[in-house]
PDB file of N, CA, C and O in Angstrom, chain B, residues numbered from 101:
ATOM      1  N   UNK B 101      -0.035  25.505 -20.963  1.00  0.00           N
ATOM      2  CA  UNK B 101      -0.865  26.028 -19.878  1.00  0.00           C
ATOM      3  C   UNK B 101      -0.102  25.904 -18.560  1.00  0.00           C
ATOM      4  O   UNK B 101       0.380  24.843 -18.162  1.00  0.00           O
ATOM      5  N   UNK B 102      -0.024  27.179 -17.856  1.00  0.00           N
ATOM      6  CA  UNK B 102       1.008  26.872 -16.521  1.00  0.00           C
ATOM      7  C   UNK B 102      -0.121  26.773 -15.906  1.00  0.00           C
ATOM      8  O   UNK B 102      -1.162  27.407 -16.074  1.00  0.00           O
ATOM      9  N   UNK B 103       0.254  25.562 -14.854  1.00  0.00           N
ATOM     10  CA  UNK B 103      -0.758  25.178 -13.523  1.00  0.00           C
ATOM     11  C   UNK B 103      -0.509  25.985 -12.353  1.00  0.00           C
ATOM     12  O   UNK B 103       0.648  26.405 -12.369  1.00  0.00           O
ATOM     13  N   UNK B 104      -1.127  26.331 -11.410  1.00  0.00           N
ATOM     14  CA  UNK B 104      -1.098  27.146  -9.941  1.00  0.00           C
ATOM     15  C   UNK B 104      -0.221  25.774  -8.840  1.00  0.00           C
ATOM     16  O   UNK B 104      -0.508  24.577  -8.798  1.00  0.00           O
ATOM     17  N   UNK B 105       0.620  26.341  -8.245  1.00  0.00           N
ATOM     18  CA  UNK B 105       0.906  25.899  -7.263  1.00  0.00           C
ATOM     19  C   UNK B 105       0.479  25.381  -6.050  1.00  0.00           C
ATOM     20  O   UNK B 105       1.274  25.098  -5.154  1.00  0.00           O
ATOM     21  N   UNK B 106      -0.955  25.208  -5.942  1.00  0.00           N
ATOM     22  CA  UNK B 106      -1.671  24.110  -5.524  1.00  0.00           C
ATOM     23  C   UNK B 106      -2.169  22.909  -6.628  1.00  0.00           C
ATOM     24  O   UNK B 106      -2.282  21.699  -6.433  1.00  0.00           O
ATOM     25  N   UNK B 107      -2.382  23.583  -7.671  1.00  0.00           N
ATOM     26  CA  UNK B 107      -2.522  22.226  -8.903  1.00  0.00           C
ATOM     27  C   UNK B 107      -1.001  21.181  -8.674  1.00  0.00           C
ATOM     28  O   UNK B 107      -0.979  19.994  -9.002  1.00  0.00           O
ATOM     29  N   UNK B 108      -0.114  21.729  -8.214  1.00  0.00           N
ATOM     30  CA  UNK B 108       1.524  21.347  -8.216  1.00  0.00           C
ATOM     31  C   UNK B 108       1.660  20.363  -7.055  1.00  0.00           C
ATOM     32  O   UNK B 108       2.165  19.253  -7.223  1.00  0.00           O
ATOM     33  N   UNK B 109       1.138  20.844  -5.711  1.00  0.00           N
ATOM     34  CA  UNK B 109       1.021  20.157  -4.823  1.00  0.00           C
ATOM     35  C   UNK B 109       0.232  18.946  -4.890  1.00  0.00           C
ATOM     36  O   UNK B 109       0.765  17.854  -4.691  1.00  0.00           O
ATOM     37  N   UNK B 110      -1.010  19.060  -5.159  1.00  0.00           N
ATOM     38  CA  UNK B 110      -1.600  17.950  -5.543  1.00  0.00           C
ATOM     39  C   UNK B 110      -1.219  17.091  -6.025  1.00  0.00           C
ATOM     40  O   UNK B 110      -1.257  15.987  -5.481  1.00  0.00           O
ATOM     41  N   UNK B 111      -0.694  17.300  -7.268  1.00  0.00           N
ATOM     42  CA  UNK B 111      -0.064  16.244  -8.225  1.00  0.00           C
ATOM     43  C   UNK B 111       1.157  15.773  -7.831  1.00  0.00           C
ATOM     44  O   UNK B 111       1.668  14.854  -8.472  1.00  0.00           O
ATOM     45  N   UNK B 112       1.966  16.463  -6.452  1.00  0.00           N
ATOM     46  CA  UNK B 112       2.732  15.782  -6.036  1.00  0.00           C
ATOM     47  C   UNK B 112       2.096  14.739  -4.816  1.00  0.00           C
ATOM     48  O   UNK B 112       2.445  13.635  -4.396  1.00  0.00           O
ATOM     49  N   UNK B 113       1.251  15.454  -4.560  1.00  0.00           N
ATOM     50  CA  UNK B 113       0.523  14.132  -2.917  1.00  0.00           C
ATOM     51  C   UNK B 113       0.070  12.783  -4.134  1.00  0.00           C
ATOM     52  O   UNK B 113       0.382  11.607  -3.947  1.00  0.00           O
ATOM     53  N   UNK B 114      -0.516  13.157  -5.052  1.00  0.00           N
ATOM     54  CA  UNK B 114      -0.809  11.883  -5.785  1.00  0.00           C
ATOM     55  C   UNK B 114       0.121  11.331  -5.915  1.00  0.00           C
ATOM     56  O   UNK B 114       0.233  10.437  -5.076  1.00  0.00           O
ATOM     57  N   UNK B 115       1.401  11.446  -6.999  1.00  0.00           N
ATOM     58  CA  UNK B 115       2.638  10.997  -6.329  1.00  0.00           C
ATOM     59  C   UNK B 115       3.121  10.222  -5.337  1.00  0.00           C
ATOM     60  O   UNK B 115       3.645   9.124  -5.526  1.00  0.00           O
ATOM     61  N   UNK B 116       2.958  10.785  -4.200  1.00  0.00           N
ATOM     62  CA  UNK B 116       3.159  10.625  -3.275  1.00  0.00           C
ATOM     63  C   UNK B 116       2.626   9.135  -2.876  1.00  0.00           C
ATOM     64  O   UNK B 116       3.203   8.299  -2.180  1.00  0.00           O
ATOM     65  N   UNK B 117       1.568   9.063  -3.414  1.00  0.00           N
ATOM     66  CA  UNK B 117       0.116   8.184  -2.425  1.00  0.00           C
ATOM     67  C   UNK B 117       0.166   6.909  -3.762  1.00  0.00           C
ATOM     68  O   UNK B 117      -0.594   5.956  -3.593  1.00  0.00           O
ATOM     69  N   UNK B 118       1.005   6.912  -4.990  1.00  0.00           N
ATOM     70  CA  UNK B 118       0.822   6.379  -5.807  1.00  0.00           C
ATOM     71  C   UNK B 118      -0.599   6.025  -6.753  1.00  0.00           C
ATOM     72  O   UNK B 118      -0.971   4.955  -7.233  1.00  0.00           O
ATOM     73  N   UNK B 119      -1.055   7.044  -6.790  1.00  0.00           N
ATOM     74  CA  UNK B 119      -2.026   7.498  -7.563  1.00  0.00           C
ATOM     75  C   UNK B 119      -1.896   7.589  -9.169  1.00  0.00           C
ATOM     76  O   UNK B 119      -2.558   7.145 -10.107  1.00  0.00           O
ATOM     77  N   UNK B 120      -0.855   8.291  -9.058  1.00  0.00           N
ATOM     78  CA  UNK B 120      -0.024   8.363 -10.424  1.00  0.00           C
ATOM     79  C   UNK B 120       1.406   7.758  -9.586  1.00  0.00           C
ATOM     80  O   UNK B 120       1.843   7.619  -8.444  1.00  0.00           O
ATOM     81  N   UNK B 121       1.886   7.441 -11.444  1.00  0.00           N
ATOM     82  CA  UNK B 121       3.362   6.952 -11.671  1.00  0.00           C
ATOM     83  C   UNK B 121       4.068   7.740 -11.783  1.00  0.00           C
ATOM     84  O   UNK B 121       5.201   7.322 -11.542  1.00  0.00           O
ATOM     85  N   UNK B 122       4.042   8.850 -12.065  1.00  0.00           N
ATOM     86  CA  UNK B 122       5.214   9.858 -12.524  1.00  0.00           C
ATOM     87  C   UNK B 122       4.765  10.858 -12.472  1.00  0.00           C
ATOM     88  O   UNK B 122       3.640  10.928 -11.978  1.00  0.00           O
ATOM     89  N   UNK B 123       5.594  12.421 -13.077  1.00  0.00           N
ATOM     90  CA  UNK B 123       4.877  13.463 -13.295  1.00  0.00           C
ATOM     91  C   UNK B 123       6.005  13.904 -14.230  1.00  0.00           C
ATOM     92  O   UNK B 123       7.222  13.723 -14.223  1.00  0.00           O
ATOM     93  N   UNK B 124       5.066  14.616 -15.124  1.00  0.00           N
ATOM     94  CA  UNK B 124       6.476  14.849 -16.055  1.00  0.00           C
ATOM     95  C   UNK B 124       6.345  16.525 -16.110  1.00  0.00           C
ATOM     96  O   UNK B 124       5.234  16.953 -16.422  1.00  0.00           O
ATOM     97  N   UNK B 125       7.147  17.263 -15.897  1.00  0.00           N
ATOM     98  CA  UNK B 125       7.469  18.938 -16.039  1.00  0.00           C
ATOM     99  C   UNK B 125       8.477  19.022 -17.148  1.00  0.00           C
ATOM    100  O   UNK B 125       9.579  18.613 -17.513  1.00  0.00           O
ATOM    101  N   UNK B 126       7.264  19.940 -17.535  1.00  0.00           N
ATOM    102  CA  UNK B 126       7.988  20.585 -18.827  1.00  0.00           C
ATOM    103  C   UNK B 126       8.129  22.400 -18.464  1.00  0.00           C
ATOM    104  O   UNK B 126       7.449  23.222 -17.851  1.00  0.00           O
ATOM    105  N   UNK B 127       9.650  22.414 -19.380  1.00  0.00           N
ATOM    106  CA  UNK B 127      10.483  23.673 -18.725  1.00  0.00           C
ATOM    107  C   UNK B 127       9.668  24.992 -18.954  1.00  0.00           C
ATOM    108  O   UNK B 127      10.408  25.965 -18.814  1.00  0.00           O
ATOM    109  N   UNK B 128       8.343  25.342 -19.270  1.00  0.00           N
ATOM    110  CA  UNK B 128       7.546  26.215 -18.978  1.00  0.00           C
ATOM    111  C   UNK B 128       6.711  26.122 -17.816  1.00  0.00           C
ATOM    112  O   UNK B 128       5.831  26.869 -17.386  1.00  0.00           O
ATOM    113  N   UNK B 129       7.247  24.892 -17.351  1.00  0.00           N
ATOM    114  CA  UNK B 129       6.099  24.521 -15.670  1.00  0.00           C
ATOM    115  C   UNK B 129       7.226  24.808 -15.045  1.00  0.00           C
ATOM    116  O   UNK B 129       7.095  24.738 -13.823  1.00  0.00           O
ATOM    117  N   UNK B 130       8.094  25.052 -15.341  1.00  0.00           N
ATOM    118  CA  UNK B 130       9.253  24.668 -13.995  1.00  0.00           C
ATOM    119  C   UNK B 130       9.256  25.514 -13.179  1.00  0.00           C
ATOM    120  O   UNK B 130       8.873  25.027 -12.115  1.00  0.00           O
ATOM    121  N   UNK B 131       9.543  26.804 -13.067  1.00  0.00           N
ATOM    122  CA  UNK B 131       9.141  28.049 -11.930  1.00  0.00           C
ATOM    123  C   UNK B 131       7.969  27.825 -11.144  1.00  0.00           C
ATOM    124  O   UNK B 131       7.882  27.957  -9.923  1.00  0.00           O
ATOM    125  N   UNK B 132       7.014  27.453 -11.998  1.00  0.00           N
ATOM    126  CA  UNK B 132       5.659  27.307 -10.935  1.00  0.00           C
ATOM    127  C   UNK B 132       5.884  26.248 -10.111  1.00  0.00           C
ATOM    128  O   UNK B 132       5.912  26.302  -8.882  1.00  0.00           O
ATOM    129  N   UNK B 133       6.066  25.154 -10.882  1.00  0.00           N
ATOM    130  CA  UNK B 133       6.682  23.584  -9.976  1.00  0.00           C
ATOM    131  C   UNK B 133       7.651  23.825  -8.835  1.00  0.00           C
ATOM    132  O   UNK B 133       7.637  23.055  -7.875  1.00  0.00           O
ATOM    133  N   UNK B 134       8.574  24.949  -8.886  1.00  0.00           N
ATOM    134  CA  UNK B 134       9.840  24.718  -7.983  1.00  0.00           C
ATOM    135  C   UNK B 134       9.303  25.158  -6.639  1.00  0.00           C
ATOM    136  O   UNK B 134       9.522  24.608  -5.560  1.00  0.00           O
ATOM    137  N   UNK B 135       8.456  26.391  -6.902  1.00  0.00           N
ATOM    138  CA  UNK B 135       7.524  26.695  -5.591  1.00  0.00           C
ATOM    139  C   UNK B 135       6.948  25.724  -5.148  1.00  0.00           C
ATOM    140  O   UNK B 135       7.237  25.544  -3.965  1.00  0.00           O
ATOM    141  N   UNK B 136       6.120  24.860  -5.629  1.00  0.00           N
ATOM    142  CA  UNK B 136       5.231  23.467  -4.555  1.00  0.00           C
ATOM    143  C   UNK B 136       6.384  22.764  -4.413  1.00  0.00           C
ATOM    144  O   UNK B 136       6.539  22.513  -3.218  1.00  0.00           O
ATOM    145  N   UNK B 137       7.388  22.268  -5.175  1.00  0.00           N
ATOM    146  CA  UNK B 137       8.453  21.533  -5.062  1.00  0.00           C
ATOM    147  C   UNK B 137       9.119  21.497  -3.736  1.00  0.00           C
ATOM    148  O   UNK B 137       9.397  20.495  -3.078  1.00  0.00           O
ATOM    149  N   UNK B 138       9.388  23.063  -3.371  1.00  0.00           N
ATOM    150  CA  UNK B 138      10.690  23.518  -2.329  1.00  0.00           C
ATOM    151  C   UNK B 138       9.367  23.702  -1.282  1.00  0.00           C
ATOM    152  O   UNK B 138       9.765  24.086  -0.183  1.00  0.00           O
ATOM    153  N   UNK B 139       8.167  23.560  -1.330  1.00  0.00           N
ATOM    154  CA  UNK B 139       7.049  23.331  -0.198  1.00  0.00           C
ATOM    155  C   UNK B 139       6.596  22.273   0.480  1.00  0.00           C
ATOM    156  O   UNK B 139       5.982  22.058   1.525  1.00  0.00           O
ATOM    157  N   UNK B 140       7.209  21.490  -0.665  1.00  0.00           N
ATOM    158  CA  UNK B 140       6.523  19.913  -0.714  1.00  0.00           C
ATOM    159  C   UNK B 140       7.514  19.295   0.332  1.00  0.00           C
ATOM    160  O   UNK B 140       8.740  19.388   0.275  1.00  0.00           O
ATOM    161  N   UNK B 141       6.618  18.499   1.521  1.00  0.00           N
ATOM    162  CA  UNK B 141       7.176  18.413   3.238  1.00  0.00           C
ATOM    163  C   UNK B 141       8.351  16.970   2.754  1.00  0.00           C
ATOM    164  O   UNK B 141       9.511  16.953   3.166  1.00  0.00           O
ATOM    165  N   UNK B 142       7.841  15.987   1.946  1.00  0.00           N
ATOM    166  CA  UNK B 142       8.548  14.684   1.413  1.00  0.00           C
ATOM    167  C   UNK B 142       9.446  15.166   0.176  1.00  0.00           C
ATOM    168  O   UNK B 142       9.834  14.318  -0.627  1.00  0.00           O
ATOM    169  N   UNK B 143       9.770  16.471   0.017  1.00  0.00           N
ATOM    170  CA  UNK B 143      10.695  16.249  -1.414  1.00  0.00           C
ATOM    171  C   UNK B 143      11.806  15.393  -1.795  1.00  0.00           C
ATOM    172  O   UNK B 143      12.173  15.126  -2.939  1.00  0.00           O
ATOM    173  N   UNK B 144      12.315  14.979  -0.640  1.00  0.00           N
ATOM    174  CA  UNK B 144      13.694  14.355  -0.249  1.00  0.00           C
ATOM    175  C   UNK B 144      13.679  12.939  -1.383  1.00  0.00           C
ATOM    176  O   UNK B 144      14.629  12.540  -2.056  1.00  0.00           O
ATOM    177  N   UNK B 145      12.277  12.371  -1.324  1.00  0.00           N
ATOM    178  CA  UNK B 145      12.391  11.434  -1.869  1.00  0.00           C
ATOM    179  C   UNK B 145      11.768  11.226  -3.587  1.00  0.00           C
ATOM    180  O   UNK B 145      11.899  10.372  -4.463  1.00  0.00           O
ATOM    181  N   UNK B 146      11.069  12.492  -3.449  1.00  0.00           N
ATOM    182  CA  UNK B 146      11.102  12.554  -5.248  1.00  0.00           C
ATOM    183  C   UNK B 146      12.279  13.105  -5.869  1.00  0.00           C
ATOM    184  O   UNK B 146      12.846  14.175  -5.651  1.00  0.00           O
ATOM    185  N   UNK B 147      12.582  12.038  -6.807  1.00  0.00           N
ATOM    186  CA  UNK B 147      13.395  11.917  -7.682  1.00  0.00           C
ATOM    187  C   UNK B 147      13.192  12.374  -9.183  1.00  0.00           C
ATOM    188  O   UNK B 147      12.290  12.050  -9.955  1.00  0.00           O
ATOM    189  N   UNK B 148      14.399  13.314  -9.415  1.00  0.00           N
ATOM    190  CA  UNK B 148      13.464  14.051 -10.832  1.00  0.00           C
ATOM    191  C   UNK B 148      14.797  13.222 -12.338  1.00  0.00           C
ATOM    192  O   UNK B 148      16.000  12.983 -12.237  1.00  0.00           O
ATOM    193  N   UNK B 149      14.233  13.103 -13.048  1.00  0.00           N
ATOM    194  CA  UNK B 149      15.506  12.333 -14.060  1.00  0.00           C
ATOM    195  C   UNK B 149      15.309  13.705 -15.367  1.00  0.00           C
ATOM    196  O   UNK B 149      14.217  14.027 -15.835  1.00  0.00           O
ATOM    197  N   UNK B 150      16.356  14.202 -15.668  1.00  0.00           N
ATOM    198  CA  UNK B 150      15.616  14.904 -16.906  1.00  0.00           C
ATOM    199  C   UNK B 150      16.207  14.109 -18.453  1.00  0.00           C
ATOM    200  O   UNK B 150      16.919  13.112 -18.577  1.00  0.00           O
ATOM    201  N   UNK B 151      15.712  14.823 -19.293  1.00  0.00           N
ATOM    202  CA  UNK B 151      15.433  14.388 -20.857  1.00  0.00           C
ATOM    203  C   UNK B 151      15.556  15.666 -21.637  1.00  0.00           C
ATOM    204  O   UNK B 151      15.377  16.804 -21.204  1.00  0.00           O
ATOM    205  N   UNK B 152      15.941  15.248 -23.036  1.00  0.00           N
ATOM    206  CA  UNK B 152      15.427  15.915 -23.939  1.00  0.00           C
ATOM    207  C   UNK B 152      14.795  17.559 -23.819  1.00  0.00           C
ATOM    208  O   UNK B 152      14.278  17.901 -22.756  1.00  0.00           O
ATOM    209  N   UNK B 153      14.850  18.193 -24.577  1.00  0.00           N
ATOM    210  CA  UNK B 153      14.467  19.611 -24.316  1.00  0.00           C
ATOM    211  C   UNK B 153      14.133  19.957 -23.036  1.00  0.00           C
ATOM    212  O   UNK B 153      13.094  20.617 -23.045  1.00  0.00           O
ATOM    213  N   UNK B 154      14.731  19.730 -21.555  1.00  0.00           N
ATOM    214  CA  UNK B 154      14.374  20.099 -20.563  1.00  0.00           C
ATOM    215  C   UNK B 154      13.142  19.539 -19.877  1.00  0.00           C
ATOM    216  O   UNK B 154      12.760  19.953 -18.782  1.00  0.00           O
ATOM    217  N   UNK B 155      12.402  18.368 -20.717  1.00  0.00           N
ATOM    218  CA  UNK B 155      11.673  18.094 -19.815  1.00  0.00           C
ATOM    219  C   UNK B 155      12.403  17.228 -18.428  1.00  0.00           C
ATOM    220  O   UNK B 155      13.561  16.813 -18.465  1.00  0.00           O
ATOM    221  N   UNK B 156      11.584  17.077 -17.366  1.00  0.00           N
ATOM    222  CA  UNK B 156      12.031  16.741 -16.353  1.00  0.00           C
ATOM    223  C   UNK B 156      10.545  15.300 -16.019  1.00  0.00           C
ATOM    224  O   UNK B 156       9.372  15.241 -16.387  1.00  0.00           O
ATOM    225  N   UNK B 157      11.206  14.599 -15.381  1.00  0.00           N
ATOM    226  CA  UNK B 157      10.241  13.359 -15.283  1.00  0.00           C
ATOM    227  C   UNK B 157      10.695  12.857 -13.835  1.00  0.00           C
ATOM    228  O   UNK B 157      11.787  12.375 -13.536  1.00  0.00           O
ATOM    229  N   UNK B 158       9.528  13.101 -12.963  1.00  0.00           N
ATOM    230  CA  UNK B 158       9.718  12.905 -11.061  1.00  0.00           C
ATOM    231  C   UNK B 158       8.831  11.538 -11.142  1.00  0.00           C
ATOM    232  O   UNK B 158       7.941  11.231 -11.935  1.00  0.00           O
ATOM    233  N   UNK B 159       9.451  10.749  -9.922  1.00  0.00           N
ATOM    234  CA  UNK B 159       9.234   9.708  -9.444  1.00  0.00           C
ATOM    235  C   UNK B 159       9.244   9.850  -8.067  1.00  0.00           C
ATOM    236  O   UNK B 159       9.795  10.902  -7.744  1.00  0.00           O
ATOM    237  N   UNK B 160       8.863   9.226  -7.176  1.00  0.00           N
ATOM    238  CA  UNK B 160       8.469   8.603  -5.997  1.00  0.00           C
ATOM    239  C   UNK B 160       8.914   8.211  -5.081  1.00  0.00           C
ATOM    240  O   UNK B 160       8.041   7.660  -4.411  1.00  0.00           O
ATOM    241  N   UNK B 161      10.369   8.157  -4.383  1.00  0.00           N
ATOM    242  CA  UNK B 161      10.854   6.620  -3.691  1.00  0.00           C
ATOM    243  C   UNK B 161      10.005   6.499  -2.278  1.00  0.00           C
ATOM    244  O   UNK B 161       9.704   7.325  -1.417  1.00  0.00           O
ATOM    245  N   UNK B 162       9.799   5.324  -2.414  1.00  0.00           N
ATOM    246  CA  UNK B 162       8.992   4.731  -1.399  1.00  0.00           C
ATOM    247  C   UNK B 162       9.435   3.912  -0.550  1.00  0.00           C
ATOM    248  O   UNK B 162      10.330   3.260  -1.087  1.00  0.00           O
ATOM    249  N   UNK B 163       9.240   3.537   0.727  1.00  0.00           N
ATOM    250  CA  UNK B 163      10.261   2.517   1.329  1.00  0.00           C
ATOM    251  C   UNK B 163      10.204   1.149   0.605  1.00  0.00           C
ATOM    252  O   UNK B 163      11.214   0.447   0.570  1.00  0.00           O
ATOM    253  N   UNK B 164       9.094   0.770   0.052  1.00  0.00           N
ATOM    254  CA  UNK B 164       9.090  -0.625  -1.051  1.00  0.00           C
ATOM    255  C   UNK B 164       9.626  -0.107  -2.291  1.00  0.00           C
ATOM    256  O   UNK B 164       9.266  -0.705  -3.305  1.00  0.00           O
ATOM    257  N   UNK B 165      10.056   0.434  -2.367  1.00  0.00           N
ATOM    258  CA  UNK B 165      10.766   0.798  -4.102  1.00  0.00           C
ATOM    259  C   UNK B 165      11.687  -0.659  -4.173  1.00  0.00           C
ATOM    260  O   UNK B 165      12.481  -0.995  -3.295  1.00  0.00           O
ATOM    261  N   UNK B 166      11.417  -1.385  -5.328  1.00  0.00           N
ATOM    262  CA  UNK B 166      12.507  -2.558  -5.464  1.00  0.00           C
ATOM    263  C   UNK B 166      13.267  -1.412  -6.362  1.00  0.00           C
ATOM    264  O   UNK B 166      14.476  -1.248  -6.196  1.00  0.00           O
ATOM    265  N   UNK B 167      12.712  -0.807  -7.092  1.00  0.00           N
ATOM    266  CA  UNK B 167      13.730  -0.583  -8.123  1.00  0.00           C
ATOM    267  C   UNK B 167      15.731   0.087  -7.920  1.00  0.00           C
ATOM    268  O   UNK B 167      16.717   0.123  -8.657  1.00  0.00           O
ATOM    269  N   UNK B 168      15.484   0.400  -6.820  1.00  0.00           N
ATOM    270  CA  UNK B 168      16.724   1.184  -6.274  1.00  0.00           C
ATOM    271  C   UNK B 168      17.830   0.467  -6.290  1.00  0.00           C
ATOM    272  O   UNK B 168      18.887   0.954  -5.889  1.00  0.00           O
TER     273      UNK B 168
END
């Protein structure tokens, strides 16, 4: 099911706000995703790792990120 590019945004402000932990895009979301992506005002700091058949798995950095 491809989501709308406000479904995209959202799920990145959650993200964002640590609402959720992650978001994982899979390579039939990806066109729709790249639009909220390249909209999205903080992209700088989501971090995308990919995997396996193209999925892609975004994270967060936050100024408390220990993990870095």
């Amino acid at each position: 099911m491809i989501i709308n590019e406000q479904k995209y945004t959202e799920l990145l402000n959650q993200l964002k706000n640590n609402e959720i932990s992650k978001l994982v895009i899979k390579p039939d979301e990806f066109l729709d995703f790249q639009v909220a992506f390249m909209n999205f005002d903080t992209r700088k700091r989501v971090s995308g790792k990919a995997s396996e058949n193209g999925i892609i798995t975004y994270t967060y950095l936050s100024d408390n990120n220990s993990d870095n």
